[in-house]
Amino acid sequence: MIAIKTILVSTILCMNLCVSTLFSQVQPIKDAKATTQTLTIADNNKVVRVSIGTTLVIQLEENPSTGYAWHFQNLNAKAFATLDDQNLSNPEDKGLVGAPTTRTITLKVLTKGNHRLVLSYYRSWEKPETATQTFQVTINAGNKKAAIKKR
């Protein structure tokens, strides 16, 4: 009887560990009705749930004076529309030559589904395989709220 209880308790603990590991990669929505979601390097390798129509603002540090920049790898144009792409200097680095900047890319989520965003950090004259860093996130886009039809 003690052996059965031990096996049962071990199985339950193992299942809890598996479930918690599985869901630790899913980032909860900060505000389910939010229209803007900001993603940074801290969101690397996470799953982010959003609504269709959500604006994604990706902010990644880069140093263009060295030639390094973030490049999309196969951006799905059916799933995302690029609204803006700019490189902003950090105010505290004003006047510093060669200081890093913040690349800010703004996208709009267009379609339902799981869509991967992958950016690689490499020099434009080199091959993507030479990337020194990769940022990837899976966007889980749900349905827009359906309009209520009156009969």
mmCIF file with all atom_site columns, N, CA and C in Angstrom, residues 60-71 86-90 97-103 121-125:
data_model
loop_
_atom_site.group_PDB
_atom_site.id
_atom_site.type_symbol
_atom_site.label_atom_id
_atom_site.label_alt_id
_atom_site.label_comp_id
_atom_site.label_asym_id
_atom_site.label_entity_id
_atom_site.label_seq_id
_atom_site.pdbx_PDB_ins_code
_atom_site.Cartn_x
_atom_site.Cartn_y
_atom_site.Cartn_z
_atom_site.occupancy
_atom_site.B_iso_or_equiv
_atom_site.pdbx_formal_charge
_atom_site.auth_seq_id
_atom_site.auth_comp_id
_atom_site.auth_asym_id
_atom_site.auth_atom_id
_atom_site.pdbx_PDB_model_num
ATOM 1  N N  . LEU A 1 60  ? 14.775 46.678 -29.686 1.00 0.00 ? 60  LEU A N  1
ATOM 2  C CA . LEU A 1 60  ? 16.007 45.917 -29.516 1.00 0.00 ? 60  LEU A CA 1
ATOM 3  C C  . LEU A 1 60  ? 17.212 46.847 -29.658 1.00 0.00 ? 60  LEU A C  1
ATOM 4  N N  . GLU A 1 61  ? 18.183 46.666 -28.775 1.00 0.00 ? 61  GLU A N  1
ATOM 5  C CA . GLU A 1 61  ? 19.401 47.471 -28.845 1.00 0.00 ? 61  GLU A CA 1
ATOM 6  C C  . GLU A 1 61  ? 20.273 46.984 -29.989 1.00 0.00 ? 61  GLU A C  1
ATOM 7  N N  . GLU A 1 62  ? 20.837 47.942 -30.735 1.00 0.00 ? 62  GLU A N  1
ATOM 8  C CA . GLU A 1 62  ? 21.790 47.600 -31.784 1.00 0.00 ? 62  GLU A CA 1
ATOM 9  C C  . GLU A 1 62  ? 22.851 48.693 -31.865 1.00 0.00 ? 62  GLU A C  1
ATOM 10 N N  . ASN A 1 63  ? 23.917 48.394 -32.581 1.00 0.00 ? 63  ASN A N  1
ATOM 11 C CA . ASN A 1 63  ? 25.003 49.353 -32.725 1.00 0.00 ? 63  ASN A CA 1
ATOM 12 C C  . ASN A 1 63  ? 25.337 49.506 -34.206 1.00 0.00 ? 63  ASN A C  1
ATOM 13 N N  . PRO A 1 64  ? 24.594 50.366 -34.907 1.00 0.00 ? 64  PRO A N  1
ATOM 14 C CA . PRO A 1 64  ? 24.789 50.490 -36.352 1.00 0.00 ? 64  PRO A CA 1
ATOM 15 C C  . PRO A 1 64  ? 26.163 51.026 -36.750 1.00 0.00 ? 64  PRO A C  1
ATOM 16 N N  . SER A 1 65  ? 26.857 51.705 -35.836 1.00 0.00 ? 65  SER A N  1
ATOM 17 C CA . SER A 1 65  ? 28.186 52.222 -36.184 1.00 0.00 ? 65  SER A CA 1
ATOM 18 C C  . SER A 1 65  ? 29.193 51.088 -36.411 1.00 0.00 ? 65  SER A C  1
ATOM 19 N N  . THR A 1 66  ? 28.889 49.899 -35.915 1.00 0.00 ? 66  THR A N  1
ATOM 20 C CA . THR A 1 66  ? 29.749 48.731 -36.132 1.00 0.00 ? 66  THR A CA 1
ATOM 21 C C  . THR A 1 66  ? 29.269 47.894 -37.323 1.00 0.00 ? 66  THR A C  1
ATOM 22 N N  . GLY A 1 67  ? 28.137 48.300 -37.900 1.00 0.00 ? 67  GLY A N  1
ATOM 23 C CA . GLY A 1 67  ? 27.568 47.560 -39.022 1.00 0.00 ? 67  GLY A CA 1
ATOM 24 C C  . GLY A 1 67  ? 26.518 46.553 -38.599 1.00 0.00 ? 67  GLY A C  1
ATOM 25 N N  . TYR A 1 68  ? 26.411 46.292 -37.309 1.00 0.00 ? 68  TYR A N  1
ATOM 26 C CA . TYR A 1 68  ? 25.444 45.303 -36.839 1.00 0.00 ? 68  TYR A CA 1
ATOM 27 C C  . TYR A 1 68  ? 24.047 45.904 -36.772 1.00 0.00 ? 68  TYR A C  1
ATOM 28 N N  . ALA A 1 69  ? 23.076 45.123 -37.227 1.00 0.00 ? 69  ALA A N  1
ATOM 29 C CA . ALA A 1 69  ? 21.672 45.538 -37.195 1.00 0.00 ? 69  ALA A CA 1
ATOM 30 C C  . ALA A 1 69  ? 20.796 44.295 -37.122 1.00 0.00 ? 69  ALA A C  1
ATOM 31 N N  . TRP A 1 70  ? 19.559 44.490 -36.699 1.00 0.00 ? 70  TRP A N  1
ATOM 32 C CA . TRP A 1 70  ? 18.579 43.405 -36.641 1.00 0.00 ? 70  TRP A CA 1
ATOM 33 C C  . TRP A 1 70  ? 17.912 43.258 -38.003 1.00 0.00 ? 70  TRP A C  1
ATOM 34 N N  . HIS A 1 71  ? 17.799 42.021 -38.478 1.00 0.00 ? 71  HIS A N  1
ATOM 35 C CA . HIS A 1 71  ? 17.184 41.722 -39.770 1.00 0.00 ? 71  HIS A CA 1
ATOM 36 C C  . HIS A 1 71  ? 16.111 40.650 -39.570 1.00 0.00 ? 71  HIS A C  1
ATOM 37 N N  . GLN A 1 86  ? 12.354 52.442 -37.043 1.00 0.00 ? 86  GLN A N  1
ATOM 38 C CA . GLN A 1 86  ? 13.284 53.540 -36.813 1.00 0.00 ? 86  GLN A CA 1
ATOM 39 C C  . GLN A 1 86  ? 14.348 53.162 -35.797 1.00 0.00 ? 86  GLN A C  1
ATOM 40 N N  . ASN A 1 87  ? 15.417 53.922 -35.821 1.00 0.00 ? 87  ASN A N  1
ATOM 41 C CA . ASN A 1 87  ? 16.529 53.701 -34.923 1.00 0.00 ? 87  ASN A CA 1
ATOM 42 C C  . ASN A 1 87  ? 16.658 54.945 -34.054 1.00 0.00 ? 87  ASN A C  1
ATOM 43 N N  . LEU A 1 88  ? 16.445 54.796 -32.757 1.00 0.00 ? 88  LEU A N  1
ATOM 44 C CA . LEU A 1 88  ? 16.432 55.933 -31.848 1.00 0.00 ? 88  LEU A CA 1
ATOM 45 C C  . LEU A 1 88  ? 17.661 55.928 -30.945 1.00 0.00 ? 88  LEU A C  1
ATOM 46 N N  . SER A 1 89  ? 18.299 57.094 -30.843 1.00 0.00 ? 89  SER A N  1
ATOM 47 C CA . SER A 1 89  ? 19.432 57.235 -29.925 1.00 0.00 ? 89  SER A CA 1
ATOM 48 C C  . SER A 1 89  ? 18.913 57.296 -28.504 1.00 0.00 ? 89  SER A C  1
ATOM 49 N N  . ASN A 1 90  ? 19.681 56.720 -27.596 1.00 0.00 ? 90  ASN A N  1
ATOM 50 C CA . ASN A 1 90  ? 19.326 56.805 -26.185 1.00 0.00 ? 90  ASN A CA 1
ATOM 51 C C  . ASN A 1 90  ? 19.716 58.189 -25.679 1.00 0.00 ? 90  ASN A C  1
ATOM 52 N N  . VAL A 1 97  ? 29.939 59.083 -29.838 1.00 0.00 ? 97  VAL A N  1
ATOM 53 C CA . VAL A 1 97  ? 30.126 58.411 -31.120 1.00 0.00 ? 97  VAL A CA 1
ATOM 54 C C  . VAL A 1 97  ? 30.223 56.909 -30.868 1.00 0.00 ? 97  VAL A C  1
ATOM 55 N N  . GLY A 1 98  ? 29.482 56.130 -31.660 1.00 0.00 ? 98  GLY A N  1
ATOM 56 C CA . GLY A 1 98  ? 29.540 54.678 -31.545 1.00 0.00 ? 98  GLY A CA 1
ATOM 57 C C  . GLY A 1 98  ? 28.659 54.102 -30.450 1.00 0.00 ? 98  GLY A C  1
ATOM 58 N N  . ALA A 1 99  ? 27.857 54.945 -29.811 1.00 0.00 ? 99  ALA A N  1
ATOM 59 C CA . ALA A 1 99  ? 26.977 54.461 -28.742 1.00 0.00 ? 99  ALA A CA 1
ATOM 60 C C  . ALA A 1 99  ? 25.848 53.617 -29.331 1.00 0.00 ? 99  ALA A C  1
ATOM 61 N N  . PRO A 1 100 ? 25.374 52.618 -28.577 1.00 0.00 ? 100 PRO A N  1
ATOM 62 C CA . PRO A 1 100 ? 24.258 51.805 -29.081 1.00 0.00 ? 100 PRO A CA 1
ATOM 63 C C  . PRO A 1 100 ? 22.982 52.632 -29.196 1.00 0.00 ? 100 PRO A C  1
ATOM 64 N N  . THR A 1 101 ? 22.087 52.163 -30.056 1.00 0.00 ? 101 THR A N  1
ATOM 65 C CA . THR A 1 101 ? 20.785 52.800 -30.261 1.00 0.00 ? 101 THR A CA 1
ATOM 66 C C  . THR A 1 101 ? 19.697 51.761 -30.028 1.00 0.00 ? 101 THR A C  1
ATOM 67 N N  . THR A 1 102 ? 18.462 52.197 -30.046 1.00 0.00 ? 102 THR A N  1
ATOM 68 C CA . THR A 1 102 ? 17.330 51.275 -29.900 1.00 0.00 ? 102 THR A CA 1
ATOM 69 C C  . THR A 1 102 ? 16.591 51.202 -31.221 1.00 0.00 ? 102 THR A C  1
ATOM 70 N N  . ARG A 1 103 ? 16.567 50.032 -31.805 1.00 0.00 ? 103 ARG A N  1
ATOM 71 C CA . ARG A 1 103 ? 15.795 49.795 -33.027 1.00 0.00 ? 103 ARG A CA 1
ATOM 72 C C  . ARG A 1 103 ? 14.363 49.545 -32.598 1.00 0.00 ? 103 ARG A C  1
ATOM 73 N N  . TYR A 1 121 ? 20.827 39.262 -35.648 1.00 0.00 ? 121 TYR A N  1
ATOM 74 C CA . TYR A 1 121 ? 21.702 40.418 -35.481 1.00 0.00 ? 121 TYR A CA 1
ATOM 75 C C  . TYR A 1 121 ? 23.023 40.151 -36.182 1.00 0.00 ? 121 TYR A C  1
ATOM 76 N N  . TYR A 1 122 ? 23.195 40.777 -37.347 1.00 0.00 ? 122 TYR A N  1
ATOM 77 C CA . TYR A 1 122 ? 24.421 40.580 -38.122 1.00 0.00 ? 122 TYR A CA 1
ATOM 78 C C  . TYR A 1 122 ? 24.659 41.789 -39.019 1.00 0.00 ? 122 TYR A C  1
ATOM 79 N N  . ARG A 1 123 ? 25.859 41.828 -39.612 1.00 0.00 ? 123 ARG A N  1
ATOM 80 C CA . ARG A 1 123 ? 26.207 42.904 -40.539 1.00 0.00 ? 123 ARG A CA 1
ATOM 81 C C  . ARG A 1 123 ? 25.573 42.623 -41.893 1.00 0.00 ? 123 ARG A C  1
ATOM 82 N N  . SER A 1 124 ? 25.044 43.656 -42.534 1.00 0.00 ? 124 SER A N  1
ATOM 83 C CA . SER A 1 124 ? 24.293 43.473 -43.784 1.00 0.00 ? 124 SER A CA 1
ATOM 84 C C  . SER A 1 124 ? 25.144 42.876 -44.909 1.00 0.00 ? 124 SER A C  1
ATOM 85 N N  . TRP A 1 125 ? 26.459 43.058 -44.873 1.00 0.00 ? 125 TRP A N  1
ATOM 86 C CA . TRP A 1 125 ? 27.308 42.499 -45.922 1.00 0.00 ? 125 TRP A CA 1
ATOM 87 C C  . TRP A 1 125 ? 27.737 41.064 -45.619 1.00 0.00 ? 125 TRP A C  1
#
